[in-house]
Each structure stands twice: as C-alpha cells, then as structure tokens.
PDB file of C-alpha atoms in Angstrom:
ATOM      1  CA  HIS C   1    -179.811 -22.240 114.131  1.00 81.00           C
ATOM      2  CA  SER C   2    -183.222 -21.924 112.606  1.00 88.00           C
ATOM      3  CA  LEU C   3    -182.313 -18.274 111.599  1.00 91.00           C
ATOM      4  CA  ALA C   4    -179.419 -19.492 110.428  1.00 90.00           C
ATOM      5  CA  LYS C   5    -181.582 -21.452 108.500  1.00 89.00           C
ATOM      6  CA  ALA C   6    -183.822 -18.663 106.894  1.00 91.00           C
ATOM      7  CA  LEU C   7    -180.978 -15.845 106.335  1.00 90.00           C
ATOM      8  CA  ALA C   8    -179.473 -19.179 103.909  1.00 88.00           C
ATOM      9  CA  ILE C   9    -183.788 -19.341 102.127  1.00 89.00           C
ATOM     10  CA  THR C  10    -183.025 -15.410 101.891  1.00 89.00           C
ATOM     11  CA  GLY C  11    -179.781 -15.999 100.260  1.00 86.00           C
ATOM     12  CA  ASP C  12    -177.318 -13.384 103.207  1.00 88.00           C
ATOM     13  CA  PHE C  13    -174.633 -16.204 103.810  1.00 88.00           C
ATOM     14  CA  LYS C  14    -173.015 -14.842 105.299  1.00 88.00           C
ATOM     15  CA  GLU C  15    -174.991 -13.479 107.757  1.00 92.00           C
ATOM     16  CA  ALA C  16    -175.707 -17.080 107.508  1.00 93.00           C
ATOM     17  CA  VAL C  17    -172.859 -18.027 108.409  1.00 93.00           C
ATOM     18  CA  GLN C  18    -172.080 -16.319 111.403  1.00 93.00           C
ATOM     19  CA  VAL C  19    -175.469 -17.577 112.868  1.00 94.00           C
ATOM     20  CA  GLU C  20    -174.350 -21.120 112.677  1.00 94.00           C
ATOM     21  CA  ARG C  21    -171.616 -20.035 113.383  1.00 94.00           C
ATOM     22  CA  ASP C  22    -172.466 -18.948 116.888  1.00 95.00           C
ATOM     23  CA  ALA C  23    -175.255 -21.952 117.600  1.00 94.00           C
ATOM     24  CA  HIS C  24    -172.084 -24.486 116.601  1.00 95.00           C
ATOM     25  CA  ALA C  25    -170.052 -22.706 119.515  1.00 96.00           C
ATOM     26  CA  PHE C  26    -173.389 -22.362 121.801  1.00 95.00           C
ATOM     27  CA  PHE C  27    -174.187 -26.339 120.809  1.00 95.00           C
ATOM     28  CA  ASN C  28    -170.144 -27.155 120.432  1.00 95.00           C
ATOM     29  CA  SER C  29    -169.919 -25.738 124.608  1.00 95.00           C
ATOM     30  CA  ARG C  30    -173.269 -26.825 126.287  1.00 95.00           C
ATOM     31  CA  PHE C  31    -173.639 -30.266 124.499  1.00 93.00           C
ATOM     32  CA  GLY C  32    -170.657 -31.435 123.259  1.00 95.00           C
ATOM     33  CA  ALA C  33    -169.196 -32.384 119.610  1.00 93.00           C
ATOM     34  CA  GLU C  34    -171.111 -35.706 119.815  1.00 94.00           C
ATOM     35  CA  ASP C  35    -174.142 -34.260 120.043  1.00 95.00           C
ATOM     36  CA  PRO C  36    -176.952 -34.568 117.060  1.00 95.00           C
ATOM     37  CA  ARG C  37    -177.735 -30.744 117.447  1.00 94.00           C
ATOM     38  CA  THR C  38    -174.500 -30.310 117.048  1.00 95.00           C
ATOM     39  CA  ARG C  39    -173.526 -32.170 113.972  1.00 95.00           C
ATOM     40  CA  GLU C  40    -176.058 -30.787 112.271  1.00 94.00           C
ATOM     41  CA  THR C  41    -174.524 -27.664 112.708  1.00 94.00           C
ATOM     42  CA  ALA C  42    -171.851 -28.374 112.030  1.00 95.00           C
ATOM     43  CA  GLU C  43    -173.030 -29.839 108.920  1.00 95.00           C
ATOM     44  CA  TRP C  44    -174.716 -26.606 108.122  1.00 92.00           C
ATOM     45  CA  LEU C  45    -172.055 -24.266 108.751  1.00 94.00           C
ATOM     46  CA  SER C  46    -170.073 -26.225 106.466  1.00 94.00           C
ATOM     47  CA  GLU C  47    -172.302 -26.153 103.377  1.00 92.00           C
ATOM     48  CA  LEU C  48    -173.590 -22.552 104.047  1.00 92.00           C
ATOM     49  CA  THR C  49    -170.091 -21.848 104.090  1.00 93.00           C
ATOM     50  CA  PHE C  50    -169.289 -23.695 100.394  1.00 93.00           C
ATOM     51  CA  ASN C  51    -172.458 -22.006  99.185  1.00 88.00           C
ATOM     52  CA  ALA C  52    -171.588 -18.004 100.583  1.00 90.00           C
ATOM     53  CA  VAL C  53    -168.168 -18.119  98.140  1.00 92.00           C
ATOM     54  CA  ARG C  54    -170.432 -20.473  95.686  1.00 91.00           C
ATOM     55  CA  SER C  55    -172.880 -17.067  95.552  1.00 89.00           C
ATOM     56  CA  ALA C  56    -169.592 -14.047  96.650  1.00 90.00           C
ATOM     57  CA  LYS C  57    -167.139 -15.948  93.347  1.00 93.00           C
ATOM     58  CA  LEU C  58    -170.599 -15.930  91.312  1.00 91.00           C
ATOM     59  CA  SER C  59    -171.730 -12.055  92.269  1.00 91.00           C
ATOM     60  CA  ARG C  60    -167.752 -10.842  91.672  1.00 92.00           C
ATOM     61  CA  ALA C  61    -167.647 -12.668  87.992  1.00 93.00           C
ATOM     62  CA  ALA C  62    -171.372 -10.601  87.203  1.00 92.00           C
ATOM     63  CA  GLN C  63    -170.547  -7.963  88.550  1.00 92.00           C
ATOM     64  CA  GLU C  64    -166.907  -8.269  86.164  1.00 92.00           C
ATOM     65  CA  LYS C  65    -169.294  -9.527  83.304  1.00 90.00           C
ATOM     66  CA  ILE C  66    -170.849  -6.075  83.846  1.00 90.00           C
ATOM     67  CA  ARG C  67    -168.105  -3.832  83.376  1.00 89.00           C
ATOM     68  CA  ASP C  68    -167.026  -5.181  80.962  1.00 87.00           C
ATOM     69  CA  ILE C  69    -169.836  -4.967  79.171  1.00 87.00           C
ATOM     70  CA  ALA C  70    -170.574  -1.178  80.526  1.00 85.00           C
ATOM     71  CA  SER C  71    -165.932  -0.443  78.807  1.00 85.00           C
ATOM     72  CA  ALA C  72    -166.834  -1.662  75.220  1.00 83.00           C
ATOM     73  CA  ALA C  73    -170.010  -0.075  75.163  1.00 79.00           C
ATOM     74  CA  ALA C  74    -168.901   2.917  76.290  1.00 77.00           C
ATOM     75  CA  ASN C  75    -166.532   2.333  73.335  1.00 77.00           C
ATOM     76  CA  LEU C  76    -169.052   2.152  70.670  1.00 73.00           C
ATOM     77  CA  VAL C  77    -168.657   4.090  67.733  1.00 67.00           C
ATOM     78  CA  PRO C  78    -171.763   6.018  66.398  1.00 67.00           C
ATOM     79  CA  VAL C  79    -172.834   4.377  62.548  1.00 60.00           C
ATOM     80  CA  ASP C  80    -173.479   7.873  60.631  1.00 61.00           C
ATOM     81  CA  ARG C  81    -176.485   5.248  58.447  1.00 56.00           C
ATOM     82  CA  GLU C  82    -177.058   8.633  56.306  1.00 60.00           C
ATOM     83  CA  ASN C  83    -173.283   8.075  54.503  1.00 61.00           C
ATOM     84  CA  SER C  84    -173.060   4.146  54.741  1.00 59.00           C
ATOM     85  CA  SER C  85    -172.509   1.603  52.122  1.00 58.00           C
ATOM     86  CA  GLU C  86    -175.351  -0.451  53.886  1.00 57.00           C
ATOM     87  CA  ALA C  87    -177.825   2.502  53.364  1.00 54.00           C
ATOM     88  CA  LYS C  88    -176.958   3.129  49.507  1.00 54.00           C
ATOM     89  CA  ASN C  89    -178.046  -0.686  48.633  1.00 58.00           C
ATOM     90  CA  ALA C  90    -180.844  -0.045  51.120  1.00 62.00           C
ATOM     91  CA  LYS C  91    -184.440  -1.607  49.714  1.00 59.00           C
ATOM     92  CA  GLY C  92    -186.364   0.163  52.907  1.00 63.00           C
ATOM     93  CA  ASP C  93    -186.636   4.017  51.703  1.00 70.00           C
ATOM     94  CA  LEU C  94    -188.217   2.274  48.135  1.00 73.00           C
ATOM     95  CA  PRO C  95    -192.343   3.197  47.361  1.00 81.00           C
ATOM     96  CA  ILE C  96    -194.160  -0.525  48.765  1.00 82.00           C
ATOM     97  CA  ASP C  97    -194.895  -1.451  44.813  1.00 84.00           C
ATOM     98  CA  GLU C  98    -190.774  -1.211  44.571  1.00 83.00           C
ATOM     99  CA  LEU C  99    -190.706  -3.326  47.048  1.00 78.00           C
ATOM    100  CA  LEU C 100    -192.178  -5.595  45.965  1.00 81.00           C
ATOM    101  CA  LYS C 101    -190.932  -5.545  42.615  1.00 83.00           C
ATOM    102  CA  PHE C 102    -188.038  -6.414  44.450  1.00 80.00           C
ATOM    103  CA  ILE C 103    -189.378  -9.519  46.410  1.00 81.00           C
ATOM    104  CA  THR C 104    -190.436 -10.937  43.854  1.00 83.00           C
ATOM    105  CA  GLY C 105    -188.264 -10.225  41.215  1.00 79.00           C
ATOM    106  CA  SER C 106    -190.551  -9.345  38.942  1.00 73.00           C
ATOM    107  CA  SER C 107    -190.156  -6.592  36.370  1.00 62.00           C
ATOM    108  CA  SER C 108    -194.062  -6.277  36.438  1.00 55.00           C
ATOM    109  CA  SER C 109    -195.915  -5.084  39.286  1.00 46.00           C
ATOM    110  CA  LYS C 110    -199.248  -7.745  38.156  1.00 53.00           C
ATOM    111  CA  PRO C 111    -198.623 -11.015  39.738  1.00 55.00           C
ATOM    112  CA  LYS C 112    -198.432 -13.655  36.931  1.00 56.00           C
ATOM    113  CA  PRO C 113    -201.109 -16.204  36.938  1.00 58.00           C
ATOM    114  CA  LYS C 114    -200.788 -20.136  37.730  1.00 59.00           C
ATOM    115  CA  PRO C 115    -200.142 -22.038  35.147  1.00 59.00           C
ATOM    116  CA  GLY C 116    -201.903 -25.306  33.603  1.00 59.00           C
ATOM    117  CA  ARG C 117    -204.786 -24.705  35.910  1.00 60.00           C
ATOM    118  CA  ARG C 118    -208.330 -22.550  35.011  1.00 59.00           C
ATOM    119  CA  ALA C 119    -210.920 -21.001  37.163  1.00 56.00           C
ATOM    120  CA  LYS C 120    -213.453 -22.758  38.257  1.00 59.00           C
ATOM    121  CA  GLY C 121    -217.002 -21.686  37.167  1.00 57.00           C
ATOM    122  CA  PRO C 122    -219.510 -21.571  40.015  1.00 59.00           C
ATOM    123  CA  LYS C 123    -220.531 -25.134  42.314  1.00 61.00           C
ATOM    124  CA  GLY C 124    -222.527 -27.076  39.545  1.00 55.00           C
ATOM    125  CA  SER C 125    -222.039 -25.565  36.377  1.00 53.00           C
ATOM    126  CA  ARG C 126    -220.689 -27.045  33.497  1.00 54.00           C
ATOM    127  CA  ARG C 127    -218.897 -25.361  31.020  1.00 50.00           C
TER     128      ARG C 127
END
C-alpha cells in the first residue's frame, strides 16, 4: 500500500495500480472486505485507476499534438525573402538617418523646436 503511494507520487500510475491491486487482494483475503485497511486500499485503487486512465489520455493527446506540429512543420515552405513583396517594402535596410525620417515622418533630420516656450537661462539669471 505504501509502495503504491510512493509510485503515485513519482507519476508511475500504471505500476501503482498493480501494487495497490495486490495490496487490496492481500488485505481482503486476510482481514475481509469490511476491514478499514481493505476499504482504504479499495479507495486508493479507485483513485489510482482514475489517475492512470487520465494520465494515459493526457499523454496520448500530447503525443498526437506533437505529431500534428511536426507534420505541419514538415509541410512548411521556405520563403524567398530577397524577392518577396515584403522585402521590397521593408525599411530594415535603410541607413539610420533615413529610418529616423521614416519613423518621425519628417523630411529633414534636424529635430524641430517645440513652439511656445523659450529656453531658460542659468538658475537665478534674468533676461
């Protein structure tokens, strides 16, 4: 019974079910169906069986998903970036000053001063 618990903790539900089944059979034959140890092993056997089935289903679903992804990846066609329409419209190959013009939307590379405020002089000075 304790070994089945340890196996369940490690995730080996298939082996845990087998060990718990043996423990249940032993307690049932030795002490009878109404003994608390027999009932506890029956409950554990039920839980372990449920977890074993769920684990197997999740594992199977994960394997199918991996196969689907691998199959989709095998069917991908490489894109010729040099001759694609995306490459012709891309701005990544422009010089930095041209990129700045593109980003800011300005035609000159000098920043425009903000209207309305003059630069302040040193603290405490008057003009």
